[in-house]
Coordinates of C-alpha atoms in Angstrom, one line a residue:
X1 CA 38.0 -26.9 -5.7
X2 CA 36.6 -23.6 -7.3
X3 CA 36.3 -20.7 -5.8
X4 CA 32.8 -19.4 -4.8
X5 CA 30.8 -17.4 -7.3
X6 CA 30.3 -13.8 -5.6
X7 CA 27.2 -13.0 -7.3
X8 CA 26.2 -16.6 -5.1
X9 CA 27.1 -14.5 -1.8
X10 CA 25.2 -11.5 -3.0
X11 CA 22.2 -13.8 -3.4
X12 CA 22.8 -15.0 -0.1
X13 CA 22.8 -11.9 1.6
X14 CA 19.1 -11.1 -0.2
X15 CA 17.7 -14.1 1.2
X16 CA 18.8 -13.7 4.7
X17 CA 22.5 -15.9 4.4
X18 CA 20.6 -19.0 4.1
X19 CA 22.7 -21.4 2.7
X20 CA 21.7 -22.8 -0.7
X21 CA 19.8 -26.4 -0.4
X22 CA 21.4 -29.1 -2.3
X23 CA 18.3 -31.2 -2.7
X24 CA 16.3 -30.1 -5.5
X25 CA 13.2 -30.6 -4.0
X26 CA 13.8 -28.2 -0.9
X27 CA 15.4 -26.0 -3.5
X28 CA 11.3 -26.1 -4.6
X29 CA 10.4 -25.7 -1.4
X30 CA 12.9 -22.8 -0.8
X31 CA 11.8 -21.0 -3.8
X32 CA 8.0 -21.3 -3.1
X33 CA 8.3 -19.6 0.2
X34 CA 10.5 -16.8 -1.4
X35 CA 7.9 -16.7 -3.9
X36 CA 4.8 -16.0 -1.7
X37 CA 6.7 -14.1 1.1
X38 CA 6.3 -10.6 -1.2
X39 CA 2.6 -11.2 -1.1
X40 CA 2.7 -11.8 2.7
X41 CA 1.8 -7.7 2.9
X42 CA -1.8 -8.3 0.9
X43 CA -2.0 -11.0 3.3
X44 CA -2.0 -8.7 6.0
X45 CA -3.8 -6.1 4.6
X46 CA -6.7 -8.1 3.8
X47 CA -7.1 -8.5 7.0
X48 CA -6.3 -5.7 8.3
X49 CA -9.2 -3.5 6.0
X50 CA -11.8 -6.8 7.3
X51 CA -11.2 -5.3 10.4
X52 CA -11.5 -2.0 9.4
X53 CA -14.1 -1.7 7.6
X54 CA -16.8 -4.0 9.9
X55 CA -15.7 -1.2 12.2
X56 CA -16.8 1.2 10.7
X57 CA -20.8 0.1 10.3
X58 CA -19.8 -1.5 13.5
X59 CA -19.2 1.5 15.9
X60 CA -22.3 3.6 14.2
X61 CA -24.7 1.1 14.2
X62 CA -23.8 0.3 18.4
X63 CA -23.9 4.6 18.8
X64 CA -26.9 4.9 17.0
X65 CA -28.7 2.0 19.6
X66 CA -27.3 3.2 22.5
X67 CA -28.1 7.3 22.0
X68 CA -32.0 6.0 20.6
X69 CA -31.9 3.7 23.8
X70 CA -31.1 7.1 26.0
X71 CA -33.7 8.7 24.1
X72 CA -36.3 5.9 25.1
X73 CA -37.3 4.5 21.9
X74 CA -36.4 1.6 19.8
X75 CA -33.6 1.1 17.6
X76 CA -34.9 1.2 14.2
X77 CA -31.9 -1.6 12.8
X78 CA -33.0 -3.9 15.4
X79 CA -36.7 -4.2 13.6
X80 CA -37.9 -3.3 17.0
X81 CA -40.4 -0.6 15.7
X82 CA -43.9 -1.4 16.4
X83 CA -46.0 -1.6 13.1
X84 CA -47.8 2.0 14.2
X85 CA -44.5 3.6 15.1
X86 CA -43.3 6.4 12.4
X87 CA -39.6 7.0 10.9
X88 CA -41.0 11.1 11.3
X89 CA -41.2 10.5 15.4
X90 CA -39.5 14.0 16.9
X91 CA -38.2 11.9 19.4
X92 CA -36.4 9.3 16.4
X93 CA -35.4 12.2 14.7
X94 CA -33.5 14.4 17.8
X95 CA -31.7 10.6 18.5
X96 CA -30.6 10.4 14.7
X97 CA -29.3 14.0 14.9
X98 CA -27.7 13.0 17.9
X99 CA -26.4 9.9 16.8
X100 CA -24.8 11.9 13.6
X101 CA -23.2 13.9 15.8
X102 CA -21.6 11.7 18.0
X103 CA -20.5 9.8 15.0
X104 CA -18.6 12.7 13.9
X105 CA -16.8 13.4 17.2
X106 CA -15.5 9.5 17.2
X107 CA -14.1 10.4 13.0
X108 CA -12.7 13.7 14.4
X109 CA -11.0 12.0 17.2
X110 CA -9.1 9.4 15.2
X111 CA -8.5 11.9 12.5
X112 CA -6.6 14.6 14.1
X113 CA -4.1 12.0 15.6
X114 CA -3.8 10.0 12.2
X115 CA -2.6 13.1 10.3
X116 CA 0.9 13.3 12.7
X117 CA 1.0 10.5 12.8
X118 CA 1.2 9.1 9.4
X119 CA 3.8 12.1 8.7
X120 CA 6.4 10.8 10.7
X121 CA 6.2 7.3 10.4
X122 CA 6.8 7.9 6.9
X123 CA 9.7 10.1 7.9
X124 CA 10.9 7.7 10.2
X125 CA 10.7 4.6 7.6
X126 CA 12.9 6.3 5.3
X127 CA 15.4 7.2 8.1
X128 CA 15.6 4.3 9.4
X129 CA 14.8 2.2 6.7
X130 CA 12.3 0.3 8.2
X131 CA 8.7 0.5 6.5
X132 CA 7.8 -2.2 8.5
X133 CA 5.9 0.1 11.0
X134 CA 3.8 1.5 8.6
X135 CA 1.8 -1.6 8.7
X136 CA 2.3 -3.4 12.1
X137 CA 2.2 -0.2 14.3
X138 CA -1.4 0.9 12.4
X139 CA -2.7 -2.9 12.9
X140 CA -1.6 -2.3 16.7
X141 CA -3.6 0.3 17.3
X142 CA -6.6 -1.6 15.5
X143 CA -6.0 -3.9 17.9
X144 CA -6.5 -1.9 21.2
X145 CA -9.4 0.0 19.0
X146 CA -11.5 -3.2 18.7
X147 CA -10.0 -4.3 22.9
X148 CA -11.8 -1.2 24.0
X149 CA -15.1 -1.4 22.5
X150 CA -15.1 -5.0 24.3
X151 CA -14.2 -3.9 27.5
X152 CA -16.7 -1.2 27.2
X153 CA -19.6 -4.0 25.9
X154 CA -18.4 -6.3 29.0
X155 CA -18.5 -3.1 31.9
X156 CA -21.6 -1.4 30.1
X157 CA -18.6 1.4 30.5
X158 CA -20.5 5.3 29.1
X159 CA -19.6 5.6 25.7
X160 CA -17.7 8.0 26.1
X161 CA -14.8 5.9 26.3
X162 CA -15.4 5.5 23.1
X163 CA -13.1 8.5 21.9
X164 CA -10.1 6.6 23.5
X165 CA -10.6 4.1 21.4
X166 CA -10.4 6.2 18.5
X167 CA -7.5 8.0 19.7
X168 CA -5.8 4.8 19.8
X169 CA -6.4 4.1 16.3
X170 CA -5.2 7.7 15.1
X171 CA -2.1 7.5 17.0
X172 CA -1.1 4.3 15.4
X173 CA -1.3 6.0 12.1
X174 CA -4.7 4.5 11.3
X175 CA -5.7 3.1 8.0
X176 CA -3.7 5.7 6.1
X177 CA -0.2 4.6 7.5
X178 CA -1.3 0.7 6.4
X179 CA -2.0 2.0 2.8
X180 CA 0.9 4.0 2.4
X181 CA 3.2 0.8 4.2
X182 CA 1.3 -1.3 1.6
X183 CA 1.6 1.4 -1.2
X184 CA 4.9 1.6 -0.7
X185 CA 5.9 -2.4 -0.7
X186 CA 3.8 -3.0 -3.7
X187 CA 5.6 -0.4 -5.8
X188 CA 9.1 -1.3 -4.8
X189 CA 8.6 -5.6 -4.7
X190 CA 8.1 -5.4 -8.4
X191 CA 9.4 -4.0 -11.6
X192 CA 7.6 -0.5 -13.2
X193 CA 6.1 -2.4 -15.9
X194 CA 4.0 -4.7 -13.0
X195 CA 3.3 -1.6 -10.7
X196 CA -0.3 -0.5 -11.2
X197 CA -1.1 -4.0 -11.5
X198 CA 0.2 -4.7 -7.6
X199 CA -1.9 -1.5 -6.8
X200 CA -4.9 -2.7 -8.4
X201 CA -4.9 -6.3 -6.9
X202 CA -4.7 -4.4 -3.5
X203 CA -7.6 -2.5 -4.4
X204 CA -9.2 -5.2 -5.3
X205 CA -8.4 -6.8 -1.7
X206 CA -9.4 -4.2 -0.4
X207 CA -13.0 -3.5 -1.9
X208 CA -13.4 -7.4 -1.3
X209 CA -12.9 -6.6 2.8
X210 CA -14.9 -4.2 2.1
X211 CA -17.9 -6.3 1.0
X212 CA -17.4 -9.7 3.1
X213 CA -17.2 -6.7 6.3
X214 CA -20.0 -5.4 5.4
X215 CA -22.6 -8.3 4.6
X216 CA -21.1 -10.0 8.4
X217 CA -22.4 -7.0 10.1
X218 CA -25.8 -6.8 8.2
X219 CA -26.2 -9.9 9.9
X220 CA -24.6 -10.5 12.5
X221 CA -25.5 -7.8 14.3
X222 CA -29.0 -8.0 13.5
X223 CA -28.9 -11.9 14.9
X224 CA -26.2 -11.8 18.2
X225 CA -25.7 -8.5 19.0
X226 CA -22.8 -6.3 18.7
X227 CA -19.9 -8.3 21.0
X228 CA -18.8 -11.2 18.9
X229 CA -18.3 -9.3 15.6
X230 CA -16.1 -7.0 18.0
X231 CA -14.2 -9.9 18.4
X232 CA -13.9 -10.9 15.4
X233 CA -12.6 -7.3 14.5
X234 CA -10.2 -7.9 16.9
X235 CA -9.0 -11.3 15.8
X236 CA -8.5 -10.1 12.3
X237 CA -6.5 -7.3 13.8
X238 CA -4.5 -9.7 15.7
X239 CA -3.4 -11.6 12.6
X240 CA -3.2 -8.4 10.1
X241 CA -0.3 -7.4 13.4
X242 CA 1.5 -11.3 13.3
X243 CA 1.7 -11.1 9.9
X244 CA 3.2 -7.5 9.6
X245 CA 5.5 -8.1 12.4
X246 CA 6.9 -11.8 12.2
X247 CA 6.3 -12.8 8.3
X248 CA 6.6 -9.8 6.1
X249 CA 10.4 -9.0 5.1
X250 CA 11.6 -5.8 5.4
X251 CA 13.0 -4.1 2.6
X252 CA 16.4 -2.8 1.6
X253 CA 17.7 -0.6 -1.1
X254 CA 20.4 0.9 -2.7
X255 CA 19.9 4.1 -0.2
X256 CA 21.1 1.8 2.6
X257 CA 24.5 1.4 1.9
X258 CA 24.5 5.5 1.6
X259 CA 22.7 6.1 5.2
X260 CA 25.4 3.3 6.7
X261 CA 28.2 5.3 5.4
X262 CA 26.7 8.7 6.9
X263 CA 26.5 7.2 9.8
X264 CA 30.0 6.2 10.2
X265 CA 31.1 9.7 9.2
X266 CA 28.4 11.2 12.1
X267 CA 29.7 8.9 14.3
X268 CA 33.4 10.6 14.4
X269 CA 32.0 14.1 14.4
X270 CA 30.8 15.7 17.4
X271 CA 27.2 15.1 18.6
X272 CA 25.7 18.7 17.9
X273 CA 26.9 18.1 14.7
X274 CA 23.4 16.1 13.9
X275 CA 20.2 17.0 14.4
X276 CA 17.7 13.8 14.1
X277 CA 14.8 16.1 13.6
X278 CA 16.4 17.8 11.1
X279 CA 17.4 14.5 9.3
X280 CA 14.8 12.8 9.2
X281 CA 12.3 15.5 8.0
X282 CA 14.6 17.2 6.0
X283 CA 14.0 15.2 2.4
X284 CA 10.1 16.8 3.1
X285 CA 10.8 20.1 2.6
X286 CA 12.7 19.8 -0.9
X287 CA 8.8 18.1 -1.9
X288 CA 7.8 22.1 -1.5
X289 CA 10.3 23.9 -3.8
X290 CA 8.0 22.7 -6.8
X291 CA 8.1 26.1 -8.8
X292 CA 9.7 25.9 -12.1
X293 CA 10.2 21.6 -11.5
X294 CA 7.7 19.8 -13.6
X295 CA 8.3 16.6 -12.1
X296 CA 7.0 18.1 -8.7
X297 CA 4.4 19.6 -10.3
X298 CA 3.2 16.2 -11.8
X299 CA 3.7 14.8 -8.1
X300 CA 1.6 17.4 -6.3
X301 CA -1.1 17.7 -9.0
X302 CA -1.5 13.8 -8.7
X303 CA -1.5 14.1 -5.0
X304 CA -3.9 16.7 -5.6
X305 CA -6.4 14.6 -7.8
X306 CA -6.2 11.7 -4.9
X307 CA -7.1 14.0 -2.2
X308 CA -9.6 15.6 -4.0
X309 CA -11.5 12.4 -5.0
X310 CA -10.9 10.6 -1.8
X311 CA -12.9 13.6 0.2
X312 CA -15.7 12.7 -2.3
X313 CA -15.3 9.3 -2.0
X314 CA -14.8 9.0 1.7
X315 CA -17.5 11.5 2.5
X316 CA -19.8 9.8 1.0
X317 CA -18.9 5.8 2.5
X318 CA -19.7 7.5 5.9
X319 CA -23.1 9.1 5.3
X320 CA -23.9 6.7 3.2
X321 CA -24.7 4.6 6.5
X322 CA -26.7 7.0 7.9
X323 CA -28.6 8.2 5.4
X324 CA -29.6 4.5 4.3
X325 CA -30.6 3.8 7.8
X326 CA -33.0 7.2 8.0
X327 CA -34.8 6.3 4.5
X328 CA -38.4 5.0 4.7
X329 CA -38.6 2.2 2.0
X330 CA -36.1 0.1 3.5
X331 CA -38.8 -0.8 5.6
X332 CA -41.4 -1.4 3.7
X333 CA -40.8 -5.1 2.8
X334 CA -39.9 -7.7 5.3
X335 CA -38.4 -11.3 4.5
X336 CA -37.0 -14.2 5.7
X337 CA -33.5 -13.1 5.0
X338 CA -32.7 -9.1 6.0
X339 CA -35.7 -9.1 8.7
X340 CA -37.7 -6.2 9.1
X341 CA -35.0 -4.1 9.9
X342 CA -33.1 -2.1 7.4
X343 CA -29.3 -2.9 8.7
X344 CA -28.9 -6.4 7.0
X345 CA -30.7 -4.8 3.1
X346 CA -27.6 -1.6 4.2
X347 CA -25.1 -4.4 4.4
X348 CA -25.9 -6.3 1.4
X349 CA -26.4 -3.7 -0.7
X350 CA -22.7 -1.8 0.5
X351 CA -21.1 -5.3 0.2
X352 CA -22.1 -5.9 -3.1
X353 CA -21.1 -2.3 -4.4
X354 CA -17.8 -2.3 -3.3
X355 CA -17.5 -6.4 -4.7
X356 CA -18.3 -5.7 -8.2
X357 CA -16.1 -2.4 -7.5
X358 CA -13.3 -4.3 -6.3
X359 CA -13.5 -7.3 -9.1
X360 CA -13.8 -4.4 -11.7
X361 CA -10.6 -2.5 -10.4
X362 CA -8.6 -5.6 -10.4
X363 CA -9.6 -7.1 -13.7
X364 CA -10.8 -4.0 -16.0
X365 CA -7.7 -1.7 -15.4
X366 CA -5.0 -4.4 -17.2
X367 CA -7.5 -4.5 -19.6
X368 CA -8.5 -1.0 -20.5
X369 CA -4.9 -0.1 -20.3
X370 CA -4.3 -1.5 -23.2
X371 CA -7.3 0.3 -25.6
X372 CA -7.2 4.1 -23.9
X373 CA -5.0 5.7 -21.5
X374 CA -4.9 6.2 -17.6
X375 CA -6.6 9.6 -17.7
X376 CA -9.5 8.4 -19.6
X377 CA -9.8 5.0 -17.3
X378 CA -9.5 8.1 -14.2
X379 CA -12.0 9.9 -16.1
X380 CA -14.6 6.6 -16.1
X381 CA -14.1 6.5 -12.2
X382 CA -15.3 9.8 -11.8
X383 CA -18.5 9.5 -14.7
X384 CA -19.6 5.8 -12.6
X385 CA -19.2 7.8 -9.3
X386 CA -21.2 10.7 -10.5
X387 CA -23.9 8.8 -11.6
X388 CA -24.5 6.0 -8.8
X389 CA -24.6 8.8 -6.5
X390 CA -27.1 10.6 -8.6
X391 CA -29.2 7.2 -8.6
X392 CA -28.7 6.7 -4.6
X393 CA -30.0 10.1 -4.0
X394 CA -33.2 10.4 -6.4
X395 CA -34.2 6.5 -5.9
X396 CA -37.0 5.5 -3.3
X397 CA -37.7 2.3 -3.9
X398 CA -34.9 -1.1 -2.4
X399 CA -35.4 -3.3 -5.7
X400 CA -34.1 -0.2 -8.1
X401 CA -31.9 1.0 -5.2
X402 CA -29.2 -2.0 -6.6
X403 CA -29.2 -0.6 -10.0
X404 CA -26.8 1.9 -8.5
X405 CA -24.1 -1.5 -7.9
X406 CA -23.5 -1.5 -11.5
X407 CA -23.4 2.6 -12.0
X408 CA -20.9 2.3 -9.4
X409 CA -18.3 -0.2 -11.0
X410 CA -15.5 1.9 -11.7
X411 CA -15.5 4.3 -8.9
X412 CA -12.2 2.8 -7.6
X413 CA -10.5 3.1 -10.7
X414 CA -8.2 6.3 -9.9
X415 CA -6.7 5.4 -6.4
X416 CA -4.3 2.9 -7.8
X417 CA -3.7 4.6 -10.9
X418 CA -2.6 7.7 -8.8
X419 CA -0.6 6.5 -6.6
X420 CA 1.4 4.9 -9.4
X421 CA 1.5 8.2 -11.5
X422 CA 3.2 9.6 -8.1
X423 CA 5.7 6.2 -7.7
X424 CA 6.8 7.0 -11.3
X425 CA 8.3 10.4 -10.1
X426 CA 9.8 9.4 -7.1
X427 CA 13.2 7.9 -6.3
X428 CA 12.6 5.0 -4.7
X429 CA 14.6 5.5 -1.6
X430 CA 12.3 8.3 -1.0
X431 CA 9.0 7.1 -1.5
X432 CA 8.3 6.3 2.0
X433 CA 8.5 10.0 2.6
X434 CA 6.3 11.0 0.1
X435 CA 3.7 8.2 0.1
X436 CA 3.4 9.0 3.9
X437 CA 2.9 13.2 3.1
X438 CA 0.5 12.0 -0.1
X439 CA -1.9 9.8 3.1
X440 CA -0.9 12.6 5.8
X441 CA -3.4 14.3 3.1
X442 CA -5.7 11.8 3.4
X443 CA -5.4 11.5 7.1
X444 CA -6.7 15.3 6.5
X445 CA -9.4 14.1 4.3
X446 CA -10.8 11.3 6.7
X447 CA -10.8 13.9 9.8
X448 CA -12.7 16.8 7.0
X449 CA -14.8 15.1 4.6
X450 CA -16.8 13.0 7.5
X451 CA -16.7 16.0 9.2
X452 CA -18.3 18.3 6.0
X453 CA -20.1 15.8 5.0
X454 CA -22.2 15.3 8.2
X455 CA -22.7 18.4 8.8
X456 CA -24.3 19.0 5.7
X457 CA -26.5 15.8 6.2
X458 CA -27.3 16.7 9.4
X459 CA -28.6 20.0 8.6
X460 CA -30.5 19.2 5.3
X461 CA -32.0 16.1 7.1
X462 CA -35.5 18.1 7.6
X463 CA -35.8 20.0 4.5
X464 CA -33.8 17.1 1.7
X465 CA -32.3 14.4 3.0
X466 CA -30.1 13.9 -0.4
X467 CA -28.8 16.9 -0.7
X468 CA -25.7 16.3 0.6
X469 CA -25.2 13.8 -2.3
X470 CA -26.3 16.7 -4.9
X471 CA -23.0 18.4 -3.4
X472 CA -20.6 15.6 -3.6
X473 CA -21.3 15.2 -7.2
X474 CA -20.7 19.1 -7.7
X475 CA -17.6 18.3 -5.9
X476 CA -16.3 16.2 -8.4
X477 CA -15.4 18.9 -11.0
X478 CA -12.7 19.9 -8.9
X479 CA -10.6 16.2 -9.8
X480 CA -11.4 16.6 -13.1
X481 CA -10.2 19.8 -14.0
X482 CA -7.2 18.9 -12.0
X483 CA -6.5 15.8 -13.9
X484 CA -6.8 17.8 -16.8
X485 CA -4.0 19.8 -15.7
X486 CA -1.6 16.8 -14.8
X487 CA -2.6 15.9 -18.1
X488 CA -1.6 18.9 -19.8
X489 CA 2.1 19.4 -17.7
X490 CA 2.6 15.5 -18.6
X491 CA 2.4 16.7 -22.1
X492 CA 4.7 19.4 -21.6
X493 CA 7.2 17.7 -19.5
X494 CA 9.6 14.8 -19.6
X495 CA 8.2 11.3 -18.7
X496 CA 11.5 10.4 -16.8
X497 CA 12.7 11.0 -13.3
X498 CA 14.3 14.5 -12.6
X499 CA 16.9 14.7 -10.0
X500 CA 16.0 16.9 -7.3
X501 CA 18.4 20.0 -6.3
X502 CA 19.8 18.2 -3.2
X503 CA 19.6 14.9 -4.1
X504 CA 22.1 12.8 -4.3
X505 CA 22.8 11.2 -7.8
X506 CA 21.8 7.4 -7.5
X507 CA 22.7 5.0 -9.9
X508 CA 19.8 2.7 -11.5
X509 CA 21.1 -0.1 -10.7
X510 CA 20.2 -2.7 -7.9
X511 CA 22.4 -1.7 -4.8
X512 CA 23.8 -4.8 -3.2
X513 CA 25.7 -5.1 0.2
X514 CA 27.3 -8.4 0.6
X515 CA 27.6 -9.3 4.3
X516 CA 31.1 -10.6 4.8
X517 CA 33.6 -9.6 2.5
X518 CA 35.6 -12.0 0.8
X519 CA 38.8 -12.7 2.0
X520 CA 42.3 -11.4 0.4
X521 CA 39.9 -9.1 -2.1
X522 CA 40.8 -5.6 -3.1
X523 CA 38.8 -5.2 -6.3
X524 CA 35.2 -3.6 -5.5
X525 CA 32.5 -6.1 -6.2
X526 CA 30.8 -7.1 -9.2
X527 CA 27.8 -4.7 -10.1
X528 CA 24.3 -6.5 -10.0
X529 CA 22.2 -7.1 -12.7
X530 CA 20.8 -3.8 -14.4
X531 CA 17.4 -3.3 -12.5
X532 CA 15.1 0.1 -12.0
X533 CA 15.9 1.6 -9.1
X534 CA 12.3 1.3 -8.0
X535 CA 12.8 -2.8 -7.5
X536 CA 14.1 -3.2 -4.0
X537 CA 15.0 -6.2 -2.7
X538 CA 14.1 -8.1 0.6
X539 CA 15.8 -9.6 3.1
X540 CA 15.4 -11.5 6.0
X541 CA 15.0 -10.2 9.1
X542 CA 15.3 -6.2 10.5
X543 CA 18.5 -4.1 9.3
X544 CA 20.5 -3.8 12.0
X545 CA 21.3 -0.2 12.0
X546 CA 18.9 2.6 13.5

């Protein structure tokens, strides 16, 4: 009888010890489920952003009613103006100002939570080695977020339990720590050449939550009120969390074997000898040292483009609501469909944006690729976001109002193609780290640009209620001219990987640790297959060291 093949035992070990099926139709089986299990996270975050973003029209629009209904007069996205009444009403418009306001507390209170929070999960995943938590922990606290407006619905509780709900949300690390856990599996489940592609399909998912969210709370709301959508948020919460913690395989790369050794070698020094803080943030601060390293420079400048945009971007998404909702055409026509209020023509009209957004991320990136290069696709995003905010803003009529869906077809194109430009530079065992600092940022930007944006909104509501869109396109030149610089030290500077200072050197190869040893052998094992360091493996069930 031959001896086993040991590269038969390394497979093994990948795919959780389970013994190899003899029957070649189980061996189908077995192969299918391996298959889809690395799409399990998309899975998840599909679900996860359907919950998330029906939130977010979902909380404003049930503020809005309740402040107008303290204010005594009727909720304009109800339809429950009388034909006489007038959008100008004093009274309306100290209850929208309100609103904005309290609007902007509830961003502020998830924000400031989210931007810790994100920061050391990320820090911890890489410790540990278990970037798991990026997207179950974040899909928790979506959870309790969507448990609390319920109760609240159920007790007629003040809204100001409201803000607990959102600091639920931020403590969990929000929708930030989800995109950097998905960011982060995406990149390292395939090989370099398939990367941006991964990131696009995501975006793609995630503009088609987006949409589907967005046209169920149009009408929805408008038809049963505001508890059973919060109940659906909840449910798709619910499975976003199953699916993160039960069915998605946690990963494990050639930095494991590394972190087991140190931690043998800890274990027979003396315990002041380590410092877990110290540890585990440590790898952040060599991130800082970027003068005179052009492959930090590349990573911060393409951080920099991300955050930049995104403040735009994510400014934008929550006025966008509220300054829909305050505009007098919308109202003008009444059908059989949207009603005669304006929420369910504000759904439609965001779902279908971010739809043809979504379908153009997914299928026009592969394709451009292959004519022009990732700045000018980046520099296309910008252009269509420029100018279908330029439309929004001078536009007063709802049939020309849609000509802004096609204006804004490329607008996601840069967040995938970003966050692979930063993947490229990044060791792989370390990319938890830094895709956790690069959303940290954009924990930063969700808790400032809601925050700069409103108050802009909210102050130019008397005099030009578009004016805050006239600044968010002026806001744009700042990506750009930072693109052009990542462009220009791109040129300048090496395409590969440089090794940090303190790094320690890592072959590119794939790291495998078998699980048992084999017997009577003194040779070290075979090596694996040459791989980039970037394609991690998964394996069944969580490592067992902490």
């Amino acid at each position: 009888m031959s001896e086993p093949d040991p590269k038969d035992a390394m497979l093994g070990t990948f795919l959780g010890s389970r013994p190899k099926p003899k029957n070649g139709l189980v061996a189908k089986v077995y192969k299918f489920i391996d298959a889809i299990q690395t799409y399990f996270v998309e899975i998840a975050l599909f679900f996860f952003f359907l919950s998330r973003h029906m939130s977010l029209p979902l909380f404003q629009e049930y503020v809005e009613s309740e402040i107008y209904s303290q204010h005594g007069v009727p909720f304009p996205g109800f339809g429950l103006e009388k034909p006489n009444s007038s959008l100008s009403d004093p009274a309306r418009n100290e209850a929208h100002h309100e609103s904005i306001l309290v609007v902007l507390g509830l961003q502020i209170a998830e924000g400031l939570p989210a931007i810790v929070a994100v920061i050391i999960l990320g820090a911890v995943s890489d410790k540990t080695g278990r970037h798991k938590i990026l997207l179950w922990l974040p899909a928790l606290g979506s959870c309790l977020h969507s448990l609390i407006y319920i109760f609240i619905l159920y007790t007629q509780w003040n809204i100001d339990g409201l803000f607990l709900a959102a600091a639920f949300r931020g403590l969990s690390g929000s929708m930030t720590a989800f995109l950097a856990g998905a960011s982060f599996y995406a990149i390292n489940s395939v090989k370099p050449d398939q990367r941006l592609n991964r990131l696009a399909v995501q975006e793609l998912l995630n503009g088609a939550a987006y949409a589907v969210g967005n046209v169920m709370v149009g009408f929805w709301v408008k038809d049963v009120g505001f508890l059973k959508p919060f109940w659906f948020t909840l449910i798709c919460s619910l499975i976003a969390f199953l699916i993160s913690f039960f069915l998605v395989l946690e990963t494990k790369n050639s930095n494991n074997s590394s972190q087991q050794q140190n931690r043998q070698s800890d274990r027979a020094q003396p315990q002041e000898a380590t410092n877990f803080i110290f540890d585990t943030f440590g790898p952040m601060v060599k991130y800082l040292k970027c003068f005179g390293n052009s492959t930090l420079a590349k990573i911060w400048l393409a951080i920099l483009v991300f955050q930049t945009y995104a403040f735009v971007h994510i400014g934008q998404i929550n006025t966008l609501v509220l300054y829909l909702s305050h505009q007098k055409y919308l109202f003008a026509e009444d059908n059989t469909i949207t009603g005669a209020g304006p929420w369910a023509k504000i759904g439609l009209f965001l779902a279908v944006i971010m739809a043809v957004a979504a379908i153009a991320t997914g299928v026009c990136i592969p394709i451009f690729q292959k004519f022009t290069s990732d700045t000018n696709i980046m520099i296309l995003g910008f252009v269509s976001k420029a100018l279908g905010t330029l439309w929004i803003a001078v536009v007063r009529n709802d049939t020309l109002l849609y000509f802004a869906i096609l204006l804004l077809a490329f607008e996601l194109f840069p967040f995938p193609i970003l966050r692979a430009k930063v993947a490229k530079n990044v060791n792989a065992a370390e990319q938890g780290t830094v895709f956790a600092m690069m959303h940290c940022g954009e924990s930063i930007t969700y808790f400032l640009a809601p925050f700069a944006f409103s108050a802009i909104y909210a102050s130019s509501l008397y005099f030009y209620s578009s004016f805050v869109f006239m600044v968010s396109i002026l806001l744009l030149i700042v990506p750009v001219l930072l693109l052009i610089a990542l462009r220009w030290v791109e040129r300048k500077s090496p395409a590969e990987y440089q090794q940090m200072d303190d790094t320690v050197s890592v072959d590119h190869t794939l790291a495998v640790v078998p699980s048992i040893n084999q017997p009577g052998s003194e040779e070290p094992e075979p090596p694996a297959p040459a791989e980039p360091i970037s394609f991690i493996q998964l394996v069944r069930g969580n490592s067992t060291d902490v």
